[in-house]
Amino acid sequence: MSRRTRIEATLTQAFAPTHLEVIDESHNHAVKPGAESHFKVVVVAPAFAAKSGVQRHQLVYGALQGELKSGLHALTITARTPDEWSTSPVALTSPPCAGGAK
């Protein structure tokens, strides 16, 4: 099973999102082909209501702890409530690769 599939399953189970995007951005970084090490996730769920941005990120990192321990190197997170997403359905832009020579 690919890391992308595992991330989707984990986030679906943890948050029951109304919208979920899991994007493998590893090819934009100085890694070997097929590395599956850099991802962007967009998680829209009622579970984020009344939570700060830091708390939302902590929840996502907590859910993906196993992936982070097994090779997931970088994660760009957009975590919003359904109301927030309907007002502004734009995901954060991942930073450019700063390491290695690509």
XYZ file of N, CA and C in Angstrom:
306
model
N 0.851 -1.177 0.000
C 0.000 0.000 0.000
C 0.899 1.243 0.000
N 0.580 2.205 -0.825
C 1.392 3.411 -0.922
C 1.212 4.288 0.320
N 2.206 5.142 0.564
C 2.121 6.072 1.689
C 0.899 6.990 1.507
N 0.645 7.422 0.279
C -0.506 8.294 0.004
C -1.809 7.614 0.437
N -1.961 6.363 0.102
C -3.160 5.611 0.473
C -3.271 5.468 1.988
N -2.148 5.207 2.644
C -2.160 5.081 4.111
C -2.526 6.415 4.771
N -1.983 7.516 4.243
C -2.300 8.837 4.795
C -3.789 9.123 4.622
N -4.323 8.848 3.437
C -5.760 9.054 3.199
C -6.600 8.256 4.192
N -6.265 6.993 4.366
C -7.029 6.129 5.272
C -6.934 6.618 6.716
N -5.751 7.006 7.131
C -5.541 7.466 8.503
C -6.312 8.752 8.781
N -6.217 9.716 7.864
C -6.906 10.986 8.068
C -8.427 10.819 7.984
N -8.883 9.929 7.126
C -10.324 9.657 7.027
C -10.837 9.060 8.334
N -10.100 8.118 8.876
C -10.507 7.483 10.129
C -10.450 8.478 11.294
N -9.430 9.307 11.334
C -9.241 10.220 12.462
C -10.221 11.391 12.463
N -10.573 11.902 11.266
C -11.326 13.154 11.208
C -12.653 13.100 10.457
N -12.958 12.020 9.758
C -14.174 11.946 8.939
C -14.338 13.232 8.125
N -13.346 13.577 7.311
C -13.367 14.865 6.609
C -14.476 14.964 5.568
N -14.950 16.183 5.373
C -15.900 16.465 4.306
C -15.164 16.717 2.998
N -13.877 17.020 3.102
C -13.010 17.209 1.932
C -11.611 16.782 2.346
N -10.963 16.008 1.492
C -9.610 15.537 1.779
C -8.816 15.476 0.488
N -7.634 16.069 0.527
C -6.685 15.962 -0.575
C -5.351 15.527 0.015
N -4.722 14.545 -0.602
C -3.395 14.096 -0.201
C -2.545 14.109 -1.462
N -1.560 15.007 -1.489
C -0.770 15.225 -2.694
C 0.690 14.904 -2.415
N 1.240 13.970 -3.178
C 2.648 13.613 -3.065
C 3.466 14.652 -3.817
N 4.241 15.428 -3.098
C 5.081 16.470 -3.695
C 6.558 16.090 -3.683
N 6.847 14.837 -3.480
C 8.233 14.387 -3.382
C 9.047 14.722 -4.624
N 8.404 14.679 -5.783
C 9.114 14.951 -7.033
C 9.637 16.389 -7.110
N 9.147 17.287 -6.257
C 9.620 18.673 -6.231
C 10.855 18.847 -5.348
N 11.343 17.771 -4.781
C 12.429 17.848 -3.811
C 13.591 16.957 -4.224
N 14.717 17.177 -3.584
C 15.937 16.440 -3.901
C 15.914 15.075 -3.219
N 15.067 14.183 -3.737
C 14.950 12.831 -3.199
C 14.982 11.831 -4.355
N 15.212 10.590 -4.017
C 15.206 9.549 -5.039
C 13.801 9.367 -5.603
N 13.677 9.014 -6.873
C 12.349 8.749 -7.449
C 11.595 7.699 -6.620
N 10.312 7.957 -6.403
C 9.485 7.029 -5.631
C 9.642 7.143 -4.130
N 10.283 8.197 -3.650
C 10.590 8.332 -2.219
C 9.352 8.457 -1.333
N 8.279 9.064 -1.819
C 7.071 9.293 -1.018
C 7.416 9.896 0.346
N 8.134 11.017 0.335
C 8.609 11.610 1.577
C 8.073 13.010 1.857
N 7.514 13.671 0.852
C 7.023 15.038 0.998
C 5.565 15.096 0.527
N 4.664 15.491 1.423
C 3.242 15.517 1.086
C 2.596 16.829 1.497
N 1.521 17.151 0.789
C 0.622 18.238 1.176
C -0.729 17.598 1.442
N -1.345 17.985 2.572
C -2.683 17.493 2.870
C -3.629 18.669 3.099
N -4.831 18.509 2.606
C -5.923 19.439 2.864
C -6.993 18.621 3.573
N -7.262 18.977 4.816
C -8.229 18.240 5.618
C -9.302 19.230 6.074
N -10.517 18.988 5.644
C -11.645 19.843 6.025
C -12.580 18.983 6.871
N -12.737 19.378 8.136
C -13.521 18.549 9.047
C -14.107 19.371 10.187
N -15.294 19.000 10.637
C -15.888 19.666 11.791
C -15.022 19.550 13.055
N -14.178 18.552 13.128
C -13.321 18.338 14.296
C -12.388 19.509 14.577
N -12.180 20.379 13.594
C -11.266 21.505 13.776
C -11.945 22.745 14.348
N -13.246 22.687 14.541
C -13.962 23.832 15.109
C -13.421 24.153 16.497
N -13.311 25.425 16.783
C -12.833 25.922 18.080
C -11.401 25.507 18.398
N -10.631 25.148 17.374
C -9.215 24.793 17.554
C -8.362 25.847 16.853
N -7.242 26.193 17.456
C -6.306 27.125 16.828
C -5.574 26.417 15.687
N -4.881 27.185 14.880
C -4.095 26.590 13.806
C -3.052 25.612 14.343
N -2.403 25.970 15.425
C -1.403 25.087 16.035
C -2.061 23.797 16.509
N -3.212 23.901 17.171
C -3.909 22.705 17.649
C -4.324 21.804 16.490
N -4.763 22.397 15.394
C -5.154 21.613 14.224
C -3.957 20.852 13.670
N -2.837 21.540 13.557
C -1.627 20.878 13.057
C -1.197 19.763 13.999
N -1.276 20.014 15.296
C -0.918 18.978 16.264
C -1.800 17.742 16.100
N -3.080 17.947 15.848
C -3.988 16.814 15.645
C -3.602 16.019 14.398
N -3.294 16.718 13.313
C -2.904 16.025 12.072
C -1.580 15.301 12.263
N -0.595 15.985 12.861
C 0.691 15.325 13.126
C 0.500 14.113 14.031
N -0.361 14.234 15.029
C -0.625 13.104 15.922
C -1.215 11.922 15.178
N -2.158 12.196 14.299
C -2.783 11.119 13.521
C -1.770 10.436 12.613
N -0.805 11.214 12.104
C 0.170 10.672 11.140
C 1.507 10.308 11.782
N 1.518 10.154 13.082
C 2.738 9.840 13.823
C 3.490 8.628 13.257
N 2.756 7.585 12.914
C 3.398 6.382 12.361
C 4.109 6.663 11.046
N 3.489 7.473 10.190
C 4.117 7.824 8.915
C 5.348 8.698 9.129
N 5.264 9.614 10.082
C 6.398 10.493 10.365
C 7.589 9.697 10.900
N 7.317 8.621 11.612
C 8.390 7.784 12.144
C 8.960 6.834 11.094
N 8.252 6.687 9.969
C 8.696 5.702 8.978
C 9.055 6.311 7.625
N 9.483 7.570 7.607
C 10.001 8.127 6.364
C 9.286 9.332 5.790
N 8.129 9.701 6.356
C 7.485 10.929 5.916
C 8.325 12.075 6.457
N 8.913 12.852 5.550
C 9.899 13.869 5.933
C 9.289 15.259 6.065
N 8.356 15.599 5.181
C 7.793 16.947 5.174
C 6.293 16.887 4.909
N 5.573 17.788 5.575
C 4.123 17.785 5.478
C 3.619 19.226 5.498
N 2.950 19.619 4.431
C 2.268 20.909 4.389
C 0.813 20.638 4.711
N 0.278 21.347 5.724
C -1.068 21.063 6.212
C -1.981 22.275 6.032
N -3.120 22.044 5.404
C -4.230 22.990 5.419
C -5.349 22.271 6.157
N -5.709 22.777 7.330
C -6.744 22.147 8.162
C -7.812 23.190 8.452
N -9.002 22.955 7.926
C -10.082 23.931 8.061
C -11.394 23.248 8.436
N -12.320 24.055 8.938
C -13.682 23.586 9.152
C -14.419 23.676 7.812
N -15.541 22.992 7.672
C -16.304 23.107 6.426
C -16.716 24.554 6.105
N -17.098 25.332 7.117
C -17.478 26.729 6.873
C -16.290 27.545 6.375
N -15.138 27.347 6.984
C -13.932 28.069 6.551
C -13.567 27.702 5.115
N -13.672 26.416 4.795
C -13.318 25.955 3.452
C -14.287 26.504 2.414
N -15.559 26.586 2.762
C -16.535 27.100 1.796
C -16.288 28.587 1.521
N -15.765 29.301 2.501
C -15.445 30.719 2.336
C -14.150 30.920 1.558
N -13.174 30.053 1.799
C -11.866 30.194 1.158
C -11.293 28.813 0.824
N -11.704 28.229 -0.303
C -11.256 26.877 -0.664
C -9.881 26.854 -1.351
N -8.894 27.407 -0.659
C -7.544 27.479 -1.216
C -6.575 26.840 -0.225
N -5.781 25.900 -0.710
C -4.797 25.231 0.141
C -3.527 26.065 0.237
N -2.797 25.858 1.319
C -1.504 26.508 1.474
C -0.549 26.030 0.386
N 0.387 26.888 0.016
C 1.415 26.532 -0.953
C 2.609 25.975 -0.199
N 3.127 24.853 -0.642
C 4.292 24.258 -0.008
C 5.530 25.081 -0.307
N 6.462 25.151 0.640
C 7.692 25.891 0.382
C 8.557 25.145 -0.638
N 9.416 25.891 -1.338
C 10.299 25.225 -2.303
C 11.352 24.384 -1.583
N 11.910 23.447 -2.302
C 12.964 22.587 -1.747
C 14.169 23.445 -1.361
N 14.652 23.268 -0.139
C 15.793 24.030 0.320
C 17.020 23.154 0.533
N 16.890 21.875 0.297
C 18.006 20.985 0.576
C 18.474 20.226 -0.650
N 19.729 19.861 -0.633
C 20.280 19.026 -1.694
C 20.305 19.709 -3.034
N 20.864 19.021 -3.985
C 20.929 19.547 -5.358
C 19.953 18.776 -6.214
N 19.003 19.462 -6.791
C 18.006 18.800 -7.639
C 18.327 19.062 -9.082
